[in-house]
PDB file of C-alpha atoms in Angstrom:
ATOM      1  CA  MET A 119     150.920 125.203  43.511  1.00  0.00           C
ATOM      2  CA  ALA A 120     153.267 124.618  46.884  1.00  0.00           C
ATOM      3  CA  ALA A 121     153.720 121.217  48.150  1.00  0.00           C
ATOM      4  CA  PRO A 122     152.131 121.041  51.692  1.00  0.00           C
ATOM      5  CA  SER A 123     154.591 121.558  54.873  1.00  0.00           C
ATOM      6  CA  ASP A 124     155.704 119.245  57.401  1.00  0.00           C
ATOM      7  CA  GLU A 125     153.318 120.569  59.792  1.00  0.00           C
ATOM      8  CA  GLU A 126     150.717 120.781  57.519  1.00  0.00           C
ATOM      9  CA  GLY A 127     151.219 117.259  56.185  1.00  0.00           C
ATOM     10  CA  ALA A 128     151.711 115.766  59.875  1.00  0.00           C
ATOM     11  CA  VAL A 129     148.012 117.678  60.815  1.00  0.00           C
ATOM     12  CA  GLY A 130     146.268 116.577  57.913  1.00  0.00           C
ATOM     13  CA  PRO A 131     146.474 112.749  58.855  1.00  0.00           C
ATOM     14  CA  ARG A 132     146.259 113.220  62.405  1.00  0.00           C
ATOM     15  CA  CYS A 133     142.696 115.081  61.822  1.00  0.00           C
ATOM     16  CA  HIS A 134     141.739 112.608  59.307  1.00  0.00           C
ATOM     17  CA  HIS A 135     142.650 109.681  62.031  1.00  0.00           C
ATOM     18  CA  CYS A 136     141.112 111.890  65.169  1.00  0.00           C
ATOM     19  CA  SER A 137     137.832 113.075  63.269  1.00  0.00           C
ATOM     20  CA  PRO A 138     135.951 109.443  64.053  1.00  0.00           C
ATOM     21  CA  ALA A 139     136.898 109.096  67.666  1.00  0.00           C
ATOM     22  CA  MET A 140     135.747 112.878  68.471  1.00  0.00           C
ATOM     23  CA  LEU A 141     132.657 111.632  67.078  1.00  0.00           C
ATOM     24  CA  ASP A 142     132.430 108.456  68.842  1.00  0.00           C
ATOM     25  CA  VAL A 143     130.109 108.163  72.142  1.00  0.00           C
ATOM     26  CA  PRO A 144     130.740 106.047  74.656  1.00  0.00           C
ATOM     27  CA  PHE A 145     128.157 103.396  75.199  1.00  0.00           C
ATOM     28  CA  LEU A 146     127.262 104.017  78.870  1.00  0.00           C
ATOM     29  CA  PRO A 147     125.932 107.882  78.438  1.00  0.00           C
ATOM     30  CA  PHE A 148     124.465 106.929  75.073  1.00  0.00           C
ATOM     31  CA  CYS A 149     122.433 103.857  76.990  1.00  0.00           C
ATOM     32  CA  ALA A 150     121.600 106.562  79.689  1.00  0.00           C
ATOM     33  CA  PHE A 151     120.201 109.211  77.033  1.00  0.00           C
ATOM     34  CA  LEU A 152     118.342 105.796  75.529  1.00  0.00           C
ATOM     35  CA  GLY A 153     116.563 105.351  79.061  1.00  0.00           C
ATOM     36  CA  ALA A 154     115.938 108.563  79.917  1.00  0.00           C
ATOM     37  CA  LEU A 155     114.247 108.828  76.654  1.00  0.00           C
ATOM     38  CA  GLY A 156     112.490 105.450  76.776  1.00  0.00           C
ATOM     39  CA  LEU A 157     111.000 106.990  80.624  1.00  0.00           C
ATOM     40  CA  LEU A 158     109.785 109.927  78.551  1.00  0.00           C
ATOM     41  CA  CYS A 159     108.239 107.385  76.035  1.00  0.00           C
ATOM     42  CA  VAL A 160     106.114 105.878  78.949  1.00  0.00           C
ATOM     43  CA  ALA A 161     105.214 108.829  80.820  1.00  0.00           C
ATOM     44  CA  MET A 162     104.481 110.433  77.653  1.00  0.00           C
ATOM     45  CA  VAL A 163     101.968 108.410  76.575  1.00  0.00           C
ATOM     46  CA  GLY A 164     100.827 107.834  80.166  1.00  0.00           C
ATOM     47  CA  THR A 165     100.229 111.701  80.291  1.00  0.00           C
ATOM     48  CA  TRP A 166      98.036 111.588  77.531  1.00  0.00           C
ATOM     49  CA  CYS A 167      95.800 108.962  78.098  1.00  0.00           C
ATOM     50  CA  GLN A 168      95.329 110.010  81.281  1.00  0.00           C
ATOM     51  CA  HIS A 169      94.864 114.227  80.767  1.00  0.00           C
ATOM     52  CA  TRP A 170      93.270 113.815  77.173  1.00  0.00           C
ATOM     53  CA  ARG A 171      91.489 110.075  77.019  1.00  0.00           C
ATOM     54  CA  GLY A 172      89.966 109.925  80.332  1.00  0.00           C
ATOM     55  CA  GLY A 173      92.270 107.931  82.340  1.00  0.00           C
ATOM     56  CA  PHE A 174      92.270 104.165  83.355  1.00  0.00           C
ATOM     57  CA  SER A 175      89.763 101.375  84.329  1.00  0.00           C
ATOM     58  CA  LEU A 176      88.871  98.106  83.426  1.00  0.00           C
ATOM     59  CA  ASP A 177      84.968  98.168  83.211  1.00  0.00           C
ATOM     60  CA  GLY A 178      85.261  97.608  78.801  1.00  0.00           C
ATOM     61  CA  SER A 179      84.991 101.640  78.147  1.00  0.00           C
ATOM     62  CA  SER A 180      87.486 103.515  76.283  1.00  0.00           C
ATOM     63  CA  ARG A 181      89.276 104.199  79.845  1.00  0.00           C
ATOM     64  CA  THR A 182      90.036  99.910  79.532  1.00  0.00           C
ATOM     65  CA  PHE A 183      91.250 100.713  76.040  1.00  0.00           C
ATOM     66  CA  ASN A 184      93.744 103.469  77.369  1.00  0.00           C
ATOM     67  CA  TRP A 185      95.828 100.179  78.557  1.00  0.00           C
ATOM     68  CA  HIS A 186      96.580  99.165  75.187  1.00  0.00           C
ATOM     69  CA  PRO A 187      98.716 102.191  74.136  1.00  0.00           C
ATOM     70  CA  VAL A 188     100.736 102.425  77.487  1.00  0.00           C
ATOM     71  CA  LEU A 189     101.210  98.727  77.892  1.00  0.00           C
ATOM     72  CA  MET A 190     102.699  98.356  74.046  1.00  0.00           C
ATOM     73  CA  VAL A 191     104.767 101.524  74.447  1.00  0.00           C
ATOM     74  CA  THR A 192     106.261 100.006  77.606  1.00  0.00           C
ATOM     75  CA  GLY A 193     106.611  96.486  76.783  1.00  0.00           C
ATOM     76  CA  LEU A 194     106.885  95.955  73.062  1.00  0.00           C
ATOM     77  CA  VAL A 195     109.514  99.312  72.651  1.00  0.00           C
ATOM     78  CA  VAL A 196     110.724 100.609  75.398  1.00  0.00           C
ATOM     79  CA  LEU A 197     111.270  97.282  77.833  1.00  0.00           C
ATOM     80  CA  TYR A 198     112.189  94.849  74.180  1.00  0.00           C
ATOM     81  CA  GLY A 199     114.439  97.699  73.355  1.00  0.00           C
ATOM     82  CA  ALA A 200     116.608  96.915  76.832  1.00  0.00           C
ATOM     83  CA  ALA A 201     116.500  93.342  75.971  1.00  0.00           C
ATOM     84  CA  ALA A 202     118.146  93.948  73.061  1.00  0.00           C
ATOM     85  CA  LEU A 203     120.802  96.130  74.073  1.00  0.00           C
ATOM     86  CA  VAL A 204     122.343  93.897  76.942  1.00  0.00           C
ATOM     87  CA  TYR A 205     124.931  92.186  75.275  1.00  0.00           C
ATOM     88  CA  ARG A 206     126.018  95.365  74.240  1.00  0.00           C
ATOM     89  CA  ILE A 207     127.087  96.307  78.196  1.00  0.00           C
ATOM     90  CA  PRO A 208     130.947  95.827  77.868  1.00  0.00           C
ATOM     91  CA  ASN A 209     130.393  93.933  81.398  1.00  0.00           C
ATOM     92  CA  THR A 210     128.508  91.248  79.384  1.00  0.00           C
ATOM     93  CA  TRP A 211     131.860  90.910  76.833  1.00  0.00           C
ATOM     94  CA  SER A 212     133.906  88.632  79.578  1.00  0.00           C
ATOM     95  CA  GLY A 213     132.831  85.855  81.851  1.00  0.00           C
ATOM     96  CA  PRO A 214     130.034  83.517  81.597  1.00  0.00           C
ATOM     97  CA  LYS A 215     127.168  84.432  79.703  1.00  0.00           C
ATOM     98  CA  LEU A 216     124.623  82.556  81.470  1.00  0.00           C
ATOM     99  CA  PRO A 217     123.323  85.409  83.969  1.00  0.00           C
ATOM    100  CA  TRP A 218     123.011  87.846  80.583  1.00  0.00           C
ATOM    101  CA  LYS A 219     120.896  85.184  78.891  1.00  0.00           C
ATOM    102  CA  VAL A 220     118.622  84.762  81.498  1.00  0.00           C
ATOM    103  CA  LEU A 221     118.692  88.884  82.688  1.00  0.00           C
ATOM    104  CA  HIS A 222     117.797  89.168  78.179  1.00  0.00           C
ATOM    105  CA  GLY A 223     115.406  86.901  78.340  1.00  0.00           C
ATOM    106  CA  SER A 224     113.645  87.775  81.317  1.00  0.00           C
ATOM    107  CA  LEU A 225     113.184  91.194  80.028  1.00  0.00           C
ATOM    108  CA  ALA A 226     111.937  89.750  76.480  1.00  0.00           C
ATOM    109  CA  LEU A 227     109.362  87.862  78.283  1.00  0.00           C
ATOM    110  CA  GLY A 228     108.333  90.789  80.564  1.00  0.00           C
ATOM    111  CA  ALA A 229     107.934  92.728  77.329  1.00  0.00           C
ATOM    112  CA  PHE A 230     105.697  90.110  76.298  1.00  0.00           C
ATOM    113  CA  VAL A 231     103.423  89.430  79.114  1.00  0.00           C
ATOM    114  CA  LEU A 232     102.987  93.753  78.941  1.00  0.00           C
ATOM    115  CA  THR A 233     102.235  93.108  75.444  1.00  0.00           C
ATOM    116  CA  VAL A 234      99.640  90.266  75.662  1.00  0.00           C
ATOM    117  CA  LEU A 235      97.691  92.531  78.645  1.00  0.00           C
ATOM    118  CA  GLY A 236      98.223  95.328  76.315  1.00  0.00           C
ATOM    119  CA  LEU A 237      96.200  93.296  73.573  1.00  0.00           C
ATOM    120  CA  GLU A 238      93.699  91.668  76.243  1.00  0.00           C
ATOM    121  CA  ALA A 239      92.556  95.511  77.073  1.00  0.00           C
ATOM    122  CA  VAL A 240      92.021  96.527  73.370  1.00  0.00           C
ATOM    123  CA  PHE A 241      89.952  93.316  72.315  1.00  0.00           C
ATOM    124  CA  CYS A 242      87.961  93.484  75.577  1.00  0.00           C
ATOM    125  CA  PHE A 243      87.362  97.369  74.588  1.00  0.00           C
ATOM    126  CA  HIS A 244      86.009  96.355  71.353  1.00  0.00           C
ATOM    127  CA  ASN A 245      83.930  93.524  72.542  1.00  0.00           C
ATOM    128  CA  SER A 246      82.235  95.282  75.068  1.00  0.00           C
ATOM    129  CA  GLN A 247      81.509  98.533  72.697  1.00  0.00           C
ATOM    130  CA  GLY A 248      80.466  95.753  69.604  1.00  0.00           C
ATOM    131  CA  THR A 249      83.357  96.824  67.327  1.00  0.00           C
ATOM    132  CA  PRO A 250      84.682  94.389  65.067  1.00  0.00           C
ATOM    133  CA  ASN A 251      88.209  93.135  66.011  1.00  0.00           C
ATOM    134  CA  MET A 252      91.408  93.218  63.386  1.00  0.00           C
ATOM    135  CA  TYR A 253      90.339  95.471  60.380  1.00  0.00           C
ATOM    136  CA  SER A 254      92.845  98.054  60.262  1.00  0.00           C
ATOM    137  CA  LEU A 255      96.576  97.826  59.040  1.00  0.00           C
ATOM    138  CA  HIS A 256      97.583  99.110  62.536  1.00  0.00           C
ATOM    139  CA  SER A 257      96.167  95.730  63.904  1.00  0.00           C
ATOM    140  CA  TRP A 258      96.997  93.202  61.150  1.00  0.00           C
ATOM    141  CA  MET A 259     100.667  94.753  61.598  1.00  0.00           C
ATOM    142  CA  GLY A 260     100.450  94.869  65.516  1.00  0.00           C
ATOM    143  CA  LEU A 261      98.817  91.114  65.732  1.00  0.00           C
ATOM    144  CA  ALA A 262     102.065  90.065  63.204  1.00  0.00           C
ATOM    145  CA  THR A 263     104.556  91.913  65.213  1.00  0.00           C
ATOM    146  CA  VAL A 264     103.240  89.976  68.645  1.00  0.00           C
ATOM    147  CA  LEU A 265     103.136  86.829  66.878  1.00  0.00           C
ATOM    148  CA  LEU A 266     106.791  86.872  65.476  1.00  0.00           C
ATOM    149  CA  PHE A 267     107.890  88.097  68.628  1.00  0.00           C
ATOM    150  CA  SER A 268     106.283  85.037  70.576  1.00  0.00           C
ATOM    151  CA  CYS A 269     108.407  82.726  67.960  1.00  0.00           C
ATOM    152  CA  GLN A 270     111.289  84.290  68.359  1.00  0.00           C
ATOM    153  CA  TRP A 271     111.158  84.172  72.225  1.00  0.00           C
ATOM    154  CA  ALA A 272     110.620  80.615  71.929  1.00  0.00           C
ATOM    155  CA  ALA A 273     113.010  79.862  69.611  1.00  0.00           C
ATOM    156  CA  GLY A 274     115.711  81.900  71.544  1.00  0.00           C
ATOM    157  CA  PHE A 275     114.635  80.090  75.037  1.00  0.00           C
ATOM    158  CA  GLY A 276     115.210  76.490  73.189  1.00  0.00           C
ATOM    159  CA  VAL A 277     118.136  77.079  71.190  1.00  0.00           C
ATOM    160  CA  PHE A 278     120.420  79.808  73.474  1.00  0.00           C
ATOM    161  CA  LEU A 279     119.121  78.639  77.333  1.00  0.00           C
ATOM    162  CA  LEU A 280     118.351  75.077  77.076  1.00  0.00           C
ATOM    163  CA  PRO A 281     121.743  73.402  77.402  1.00  0.00           C
ATOM    164  CA  TRP A 282     121.000  70.601  75.065  1.00  0.00           C
ATOM    165  CA  ALA A 283     121.172  72.901  71.777  1.00  0.00           C
ATOM    166  CA  PRO A 284     124.034  71.740  70.057  1.00  0.00           C
ATOM    167  CA  THR A 285     126.747  74.248  69.139  1.00  0.00           C
ATOM    168  CA  TRP A 286     125.933  73.970  65.360  1.00  0.00           C
ATOM    169  CA  LEU A 287     122.466  74.932  65.936  1.00  0.00           C
ATOM    170  CA  ARG A 288     123.466  78.091  68.116  1.00  0.00           C
ATOM    171  CA  ALA A 289     126.107  79.052  65.409  1.00  0.00           C
ATOM    172  CA  LEU A 290     123.443  78.887  63.026  1.00  0.00           C
ATOM    173  CA  TYR A 291     120.103  80.825  64.345  1.00  0.00           C
ATOM    174  CA  LYS A 292     122.350  83.579  66.061  1.00  0.00           C
ATOM    175  CA  PRO A 293     122.317  85.659  62.804  1.00  0.00           C
ATOM    176  CA  ILE A 294     118.269  85.272  62.425  1.00  0.00           C
ATOM    177  CA  HIS A 295     117.761  85.519  65.835  1.00  0.00           C
ATOM    178  CA  VAL A 296     119.487  89.059  65.435  1.00  0.00           C
ATOM    179  CA  PHE A 297     117.824  90.141  62.322  1.00  0.00           C
ATOM    180  CA  PHE A 298     114.707  89.133  63.741  1.00  0.00           C
ATOM    181  CA  GLY A 299     115.288  91.190  66.954  1.00  0.00           C
ATOM    182  CA  SER A 300     115.997  94.592  64.964  1.00  0.00           C
ATOM    183  CA  THR A 301     112.937  93.504  62.604  1.00  0.00           C
ATOM    184  CA  ILE A 302     110.274  92.845  65.878  1.00  0.00           C
ATOM    185  CA  LEU A 303     111.457  96.414  67.120  1.00  0.00           C
ATOM    186  CA  MET A 304     110.864  98.130  63.882  1.00  0.00           C
ATOM    187  CA  LEU A 305     107.608  96.423  63.596  1.00  0.00           C
ATOM    188  CA  SER A 306     106.815  97.557  66.677  1.00  0.00           C
ATOM    189  CA  VAL A 307     107.818 101.232  66.593  1.00  0.00           C
ATOM    190  CA  ALA A 308     105.875 101.256  63.208  1.00  0.00           C
ATOM    191  CA  SER A 309     102.556  99.852  64.873  1.00  0.00           C
ATOM    192  CA  CYS A 310     102.744 101.649  67.751  1.00  0.00           C
ATOM    193  CA  VAL A 311     103.295 105.232  65.605  1.00  0.00           C
ATOM    194  CA  SER A 312     100.394 103.810  63.394  1.00  0.00           C
ATOM    195  CA  GLY A 313      98.439 102.979  66.591  1.00  0.00           C
ATOM    196  CA  ILE A 314      98.750 106.786  67.623  1.00  0.00           C
ATOM    197  CA  ASN A 315      97.873 107.963  64.195  1.00  0.00           C
ATOM    198  CA  GLU A 316      94.824 105.948  64.147  1.00  0.00           C
ATOM    199  CA  LYS A 317      93.415 107.285  67.606  1.00  0.00           C
ATOM    200  CA  LEU A 318      93.933 110.502  66.552  1.00  0.00           C
ATOM    201  CA  PHE A 319      91.826 110.380  63.463  1.00  0.00           C
ATOM    202  CA  PHE A 320      88.817 108.458  65.401  1.00  0.00           C
ATOM    203  CA  SER A 321      88.744 110.745  68.434  1.00  0.00           C
ATOM    204  CA  LEU A 322      89.630 113.700  67.187  1.00  0.00           C
ATOM    205  CA  LYS A 323      86.177 114.398  65.293  1.00  0.00           C
ATOM    206  CA  ASN A 324      82.615 115.304  66.293  1.00  0.00           C
ATOM    207  CA  GLY A 325      82.470 117.382  69.604  1.00  0.00           C
ATOM    208  CA  THR A 326      86.484 118.243  69.455  1.00  0.00           C
ATOM    209  CA  MET A 327      88.774 120.047  67.745  1.00  0.00           C
ATOM    210  CA  ALA A 328      89.684 118.308  64.402  1.00  0.00           C
ATOM    211  CA  TYR A 329      92.884 116.635  63.965  1.00  0.00           C
ATOM    212  CA  LYS A 330      93.901 119.173  60.843  1.00  0.00           C
ATOM    213  CA  LEU A 331      93.453 121.699  63.219  1.00  0.00           C
ATOM    214  CA  LEU A 332      96.451 120.523  65.210  1.00  0.00           C
ATOM    215  CA  PRO A 333      94.795 121.014  69.234  1.00  0.00           C
ATOM    216  CA  ALA A 334      97.356 120.580  71.551  1.00  0.00           C
ATOM    217  CA  GLU A 335      96.324 116.674  71.992  1.00  0.00           C
ATOM    218  CA  ALA A 336      97.547 116.470  67.987  1.00  0.00           C
ATOM    219  CA  VAL A 337     100.770 118.288  68.964  1.00  0.00           C
ATOM    220  CA  PHE A 338     101.539 116.257  72.129  1.00  0.00           C
ATOM    221  CA  ALA A 339     100.386 112.633  70.669  1.00  0.00           C
ATOM    222  CA  ASN A 340     102.647 113.416  67.389  1.00  0.00           C
ATOM    223  CA  THR A 341     105.843 114.303  69.641  1.00  0.00           C
ATOM    224  CA  LEU A 342     105.279 111.142  71.129  1.00  0.00           C
ATOM    225  CA  GLY A 343     105.351 109.098  68.193  1.00  0.00           C
ATOM    226  CA  LEU A 344     108.333 111.087  67.027  1.00  0.00           C
ATOM    227  CA  PHE A 345     110.036 110.301  70.245  1.00  0.00           C
ATOM    228  CA  ILE A 346     108.998 106.529  69.697  1.00  0.00           C
ATOM    229  CA  LEU A 347     110.620 106.635  66.364  1.00  0.00           C
ATOM    230  CA  ILE A 348     113.992 107.600  67.513  1.00  0.00           C
ATOM    231  CA  PHE A 349     113.923 105.634  70.562  1.00  0.00           C
ATOM    232  CA  GLY A 350     114.046 102.681  68.066  1.00  0.00           C
ATOM    233  CA  VAL A 351     115.781 104.082  65.504  1.00  0.00           C
ATOM    234  CA  LEU A 352     118.766 104.849  68.353  1.00  0.00           C
ATOM    235  CA  VAL A 353     118.503 101.085  69.570  1.00  0.00           C
ATOM    236  CA  VAL A 354     118.753  99.575  66.340  1.00  0.00           C
ATOM    237  CA  ALA A 355     121.585 101.679  65.163  1.00  0.00           C
ATOM    238  CA  ALA A 356     123.285 100.485  68.705  1.00  0.00           C
ATOM    239  CA  LEU A 357     122.818  96.974  67.825  1.00  0.00           C
ATOM    240  CA  ALA A 358     124.603  97.526  64.562  1.00  0.00           C
ATOM    241  CA  ARG A 359     127.413  99.176  65.842  1.00  0.00           C
ATOM    242  CA  PRO A 360     130.384  96.945  65.308  1.00  0.00           C
ATOM    243  CA  SER A 361     132.683  98.264  68.228  1.00  0.00           C
ATOM    244  CA  TRP A 362     129.551  98.185  70.970  1.00  0.00           C
ATOM    245  CA  LYS A 363     129.388  94.222  69.549  1.00  0.00           C
ATOM    246  CA  ARG A 364     130.542  91.584  72.391  1.00  0.00           C
ATOM    247  CA  PRO A 365     133.459  89.992  70.714  1.00  0.00           C
ATOM    248  CA  ASP A 366     133.202  86.403  69.576  1.00  0.00           C
ATOM    249  CA  SER A 367     135.219  83.965  71.783  1.00  0.00           C
ATOM    250  CA  ASP A 368     135.602  80.132  71.753  1.00  0.00           C
ATOM    251  CA  SER A 369     136.021  79.793  75.600  1.00  0.00           C
ATOM    252  CA  PRO A 370     133.735  77.657  77.455  1.00  0.00           C
ATOM    253  CA  ASP A 371     132.419  80.373  79.010  1.00  0.00           C
ATOM    254  CA  SER A 372     131.192  82.234  75.989  1.00  0.00           C
ATOM    255  CA  ARG A 373     129.893  78.827  74.265  1.00  0.00           C
ATOM    256  CA  GLN A 374     127.770  77.945  77.623  1.00  0.00           C
TER     257      GLN A 374
END
């Protein structure tokens, strides 16, 4: 077998090294796509509840329940995902970290407030209808996610935002904070997807076309669930990408 020519030998290694670069996706276009996908998820869950589930109200009826999926998807998935990606923005890689810490914590706090309001909506609906609370796997997983989220936010606030936390404690807690950040997001996605499926099973039965016959509402809500899942996976992939992580620095700015 003939040995490769100089040109072939040069092209081979060059293509080998260039292929990852060709597959590389710049962060900002990726972030724009992710933002559009998140807004699409919020728009779709709002459309589902408005068009097929009767709209929204605060009277304790099923229309009160409709606030639950909208607030959970908006807060626990989309806004939480945005908070998780703050430190992947290249502008955060230099200069003081405090403004970005405040932004990260504020987005997470906003997500938590929306989540609590979403829980209030479902508890109000259950109590007004005489339905037991916390009997399904979806409810157990959702409440566990919210409790873990509250602990994560409180611990992050105490360790990273308050000025008296020692440096060694911040270094010790940082990988734990990052790990549970991704874990909470995936639990949020799992809770939302299981909640969509549970709602379809409860709603598409007597008086409507059965879920197993795949009516238009089922197709729409299942698609929503897939988009939520894709959003969560892409956020976790962005968090895990080494080239998008904020470089560690020993400067006073990075340790403030």
